[in-house]
PDB file of C-alpha atoms in Angstrom:
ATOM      1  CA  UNK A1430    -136.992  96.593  41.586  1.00 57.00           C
ATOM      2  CA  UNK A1431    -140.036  94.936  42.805  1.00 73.00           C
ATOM      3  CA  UNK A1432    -139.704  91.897  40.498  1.00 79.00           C
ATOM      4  CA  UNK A1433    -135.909  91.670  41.111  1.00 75.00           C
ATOM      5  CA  UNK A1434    -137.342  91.064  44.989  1.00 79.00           C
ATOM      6  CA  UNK A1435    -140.025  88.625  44.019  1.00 81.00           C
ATOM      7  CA  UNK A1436    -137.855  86.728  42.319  1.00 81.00           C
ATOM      8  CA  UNK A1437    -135.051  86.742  44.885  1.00 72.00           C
ATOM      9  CA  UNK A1438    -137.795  85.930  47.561  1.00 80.00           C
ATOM     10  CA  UNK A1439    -139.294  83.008  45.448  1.00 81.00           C
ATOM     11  CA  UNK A1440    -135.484  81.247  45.263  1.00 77.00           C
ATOM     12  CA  UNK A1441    -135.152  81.468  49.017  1.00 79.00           C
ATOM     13  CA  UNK A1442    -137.850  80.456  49.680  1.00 81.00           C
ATOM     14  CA  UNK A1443    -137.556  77.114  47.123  1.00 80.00           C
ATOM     15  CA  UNK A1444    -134.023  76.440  48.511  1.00 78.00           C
ATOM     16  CA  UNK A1445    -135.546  76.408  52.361  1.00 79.00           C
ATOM     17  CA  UNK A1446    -138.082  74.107  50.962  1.00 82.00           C
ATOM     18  CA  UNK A1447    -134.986  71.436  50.094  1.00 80.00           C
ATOM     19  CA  UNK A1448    -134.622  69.134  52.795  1.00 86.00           C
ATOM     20  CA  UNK A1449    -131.137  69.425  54.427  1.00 83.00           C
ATOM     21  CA  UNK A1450    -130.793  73.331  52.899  1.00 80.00           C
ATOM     22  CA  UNK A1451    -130.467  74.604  56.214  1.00 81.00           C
ATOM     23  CA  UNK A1452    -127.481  72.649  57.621  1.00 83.00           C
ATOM     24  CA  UNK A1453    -125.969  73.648  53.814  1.00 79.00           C
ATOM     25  CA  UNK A1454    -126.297  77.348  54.154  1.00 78.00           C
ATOM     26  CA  UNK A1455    -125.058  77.067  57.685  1.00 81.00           C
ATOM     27  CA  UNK A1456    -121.615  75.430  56.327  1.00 78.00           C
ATOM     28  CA  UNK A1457    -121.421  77.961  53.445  1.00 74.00           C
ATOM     29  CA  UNK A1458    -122.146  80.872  55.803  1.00 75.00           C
ATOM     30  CA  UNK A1459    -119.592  79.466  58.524  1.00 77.00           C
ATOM     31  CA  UNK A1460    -117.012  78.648  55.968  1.00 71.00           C
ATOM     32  CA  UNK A1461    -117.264  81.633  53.892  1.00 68.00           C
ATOM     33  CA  UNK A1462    -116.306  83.822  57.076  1.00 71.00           C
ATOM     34  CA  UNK A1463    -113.029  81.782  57.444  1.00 69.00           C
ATOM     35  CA  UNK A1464    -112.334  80.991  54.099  1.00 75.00           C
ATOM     36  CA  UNK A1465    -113.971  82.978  51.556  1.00 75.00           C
ATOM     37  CA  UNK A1466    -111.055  81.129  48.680  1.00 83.00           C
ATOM     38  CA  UNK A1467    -112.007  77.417  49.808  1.00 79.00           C
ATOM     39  CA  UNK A1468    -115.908  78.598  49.350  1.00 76.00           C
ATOM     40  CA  UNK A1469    -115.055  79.447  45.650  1.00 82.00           C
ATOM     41  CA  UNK A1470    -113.208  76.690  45.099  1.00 87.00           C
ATOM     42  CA  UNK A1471    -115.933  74.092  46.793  1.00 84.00           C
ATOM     43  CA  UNK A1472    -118.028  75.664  44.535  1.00 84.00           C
ATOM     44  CA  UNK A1473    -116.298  75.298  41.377  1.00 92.00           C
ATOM     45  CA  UNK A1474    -115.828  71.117  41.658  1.00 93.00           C
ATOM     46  CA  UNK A1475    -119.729  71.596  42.771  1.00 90.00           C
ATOM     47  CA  UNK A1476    -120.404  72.740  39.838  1.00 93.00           C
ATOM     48  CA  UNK A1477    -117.701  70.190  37.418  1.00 94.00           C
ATOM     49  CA  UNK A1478    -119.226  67.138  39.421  1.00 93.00           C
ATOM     50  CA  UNK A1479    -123.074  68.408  38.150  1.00 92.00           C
ATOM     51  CA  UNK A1480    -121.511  69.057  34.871  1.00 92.00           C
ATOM     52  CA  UNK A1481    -120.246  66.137  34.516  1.00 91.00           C
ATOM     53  CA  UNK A1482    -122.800  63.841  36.085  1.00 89.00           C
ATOM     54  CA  UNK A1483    -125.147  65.576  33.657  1.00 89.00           C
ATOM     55  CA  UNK A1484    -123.098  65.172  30.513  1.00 86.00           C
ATOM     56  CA  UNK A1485    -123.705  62.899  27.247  1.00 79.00           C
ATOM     57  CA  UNK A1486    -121.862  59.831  28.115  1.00 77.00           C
ATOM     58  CA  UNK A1487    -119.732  57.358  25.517  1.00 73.00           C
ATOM     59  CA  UNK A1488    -120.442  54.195  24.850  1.00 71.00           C
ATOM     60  CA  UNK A1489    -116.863  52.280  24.400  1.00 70.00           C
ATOM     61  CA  UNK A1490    -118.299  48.908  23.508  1.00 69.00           C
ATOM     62  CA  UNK A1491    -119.873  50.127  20.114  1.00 67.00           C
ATOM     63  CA  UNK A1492    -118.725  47.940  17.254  1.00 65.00           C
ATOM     64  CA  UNK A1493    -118.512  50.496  14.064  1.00 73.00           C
ATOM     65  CA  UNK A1494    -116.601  48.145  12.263  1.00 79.00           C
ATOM     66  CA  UNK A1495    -118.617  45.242  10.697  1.00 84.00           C
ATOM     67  CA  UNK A1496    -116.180  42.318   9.261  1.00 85.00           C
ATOM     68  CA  UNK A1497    -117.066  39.656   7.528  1.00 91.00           C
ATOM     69  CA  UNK A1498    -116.289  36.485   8.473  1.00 93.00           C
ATOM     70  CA  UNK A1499    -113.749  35.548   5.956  1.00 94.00           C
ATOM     71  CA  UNK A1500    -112.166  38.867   7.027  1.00 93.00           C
ATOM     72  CA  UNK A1501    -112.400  38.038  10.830  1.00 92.00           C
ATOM     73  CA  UNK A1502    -110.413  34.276  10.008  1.00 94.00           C
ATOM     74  CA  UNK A1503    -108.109  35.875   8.161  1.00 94.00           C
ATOM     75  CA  UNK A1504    -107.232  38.108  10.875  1.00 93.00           C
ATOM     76  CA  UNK A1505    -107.081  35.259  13.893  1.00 93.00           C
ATOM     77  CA  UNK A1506    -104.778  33.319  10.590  1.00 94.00           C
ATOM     78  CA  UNK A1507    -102.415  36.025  10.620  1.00 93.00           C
ATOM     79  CA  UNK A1508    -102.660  37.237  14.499  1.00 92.00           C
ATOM     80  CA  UNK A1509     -99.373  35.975  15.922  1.00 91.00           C
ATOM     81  CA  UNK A1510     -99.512  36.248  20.319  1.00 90.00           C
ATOM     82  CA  UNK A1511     -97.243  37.859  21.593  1.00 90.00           C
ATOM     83  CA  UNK A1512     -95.020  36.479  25.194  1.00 90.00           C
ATOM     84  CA  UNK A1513     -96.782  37.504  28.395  1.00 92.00           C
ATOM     85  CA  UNK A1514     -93.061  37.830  29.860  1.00 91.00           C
ATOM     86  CA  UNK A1515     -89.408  38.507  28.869  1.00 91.00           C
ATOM     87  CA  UNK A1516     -86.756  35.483  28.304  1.00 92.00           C
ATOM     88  CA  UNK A1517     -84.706  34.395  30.958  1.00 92.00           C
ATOM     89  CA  UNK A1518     -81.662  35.831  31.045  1.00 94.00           C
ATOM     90  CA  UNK A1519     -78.378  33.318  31.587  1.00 94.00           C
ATOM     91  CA  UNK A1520     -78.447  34.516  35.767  1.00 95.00           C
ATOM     92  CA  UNK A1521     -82.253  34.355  35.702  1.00 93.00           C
ATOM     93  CA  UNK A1522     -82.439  30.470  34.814  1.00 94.00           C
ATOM     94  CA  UNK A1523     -79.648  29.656  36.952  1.00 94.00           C
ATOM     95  CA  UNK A1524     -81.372  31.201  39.711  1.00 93.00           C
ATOM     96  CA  UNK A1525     -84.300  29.198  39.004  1.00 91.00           C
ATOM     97  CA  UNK A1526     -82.621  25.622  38.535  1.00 92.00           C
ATOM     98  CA  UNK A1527     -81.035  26.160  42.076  1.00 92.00           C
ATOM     99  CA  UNK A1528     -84.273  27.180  43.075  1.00 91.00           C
ATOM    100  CA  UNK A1529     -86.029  24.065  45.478  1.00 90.00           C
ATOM    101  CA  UNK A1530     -89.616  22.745  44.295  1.00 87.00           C
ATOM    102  CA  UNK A1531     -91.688  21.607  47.137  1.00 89.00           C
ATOM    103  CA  UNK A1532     -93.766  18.232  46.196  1.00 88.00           C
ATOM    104  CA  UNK A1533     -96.625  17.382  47.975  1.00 79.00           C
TER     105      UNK A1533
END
């Protein structure tokens, strides 16, 4: 039981050496009286944001395929672009020929 003390001891004592550990366990202690279910809950996206700030990250811009360059002129031959809007329709362009172009 001794150890389970030490060991207990030697964690509160390492989080009071954190700077800014004090003000923290004065919000969790104040918070967990009112709200024992937000505590949990702060807790749990705590824990997801170290998770994730700690996880292996992806690299998108990786090229795995290699193409030659016969292979990449072929491609840009047969790529075809495609409109960056729709047609007008018949209403559409009539609404635009009425429409009055400022010069100058």
């Amino acid at each position: 039981m001794s150890s389970v003390s030490a060991i207990f001891s030697l964690f509160t004592n390492g989080v009071h050496a954190l700077p800014g550990s004090a003000i923290a366990i004065d919000y969790i202690k104040n918070s967990y009286q009112n709200d024992r279910f937000r505590v949990v809950l702060e807790l749990a996206l705590a824990d997801y944001a170290v998770k994730y700030m700690l996880s292996t990250k992806y690299r998108i811009d990786t090229n795995d395929i290699q193409l030659t360059e016969k292979e990449i002129d072929d491609h840009i031959a047969d790529w075809q672009p495609e409109p960056l809007v729709q047609p007008l329709s018949d209403i559409q362009r009539m609404e635009f020929d009425r429409t009055q172009v400022i010069v100058g």
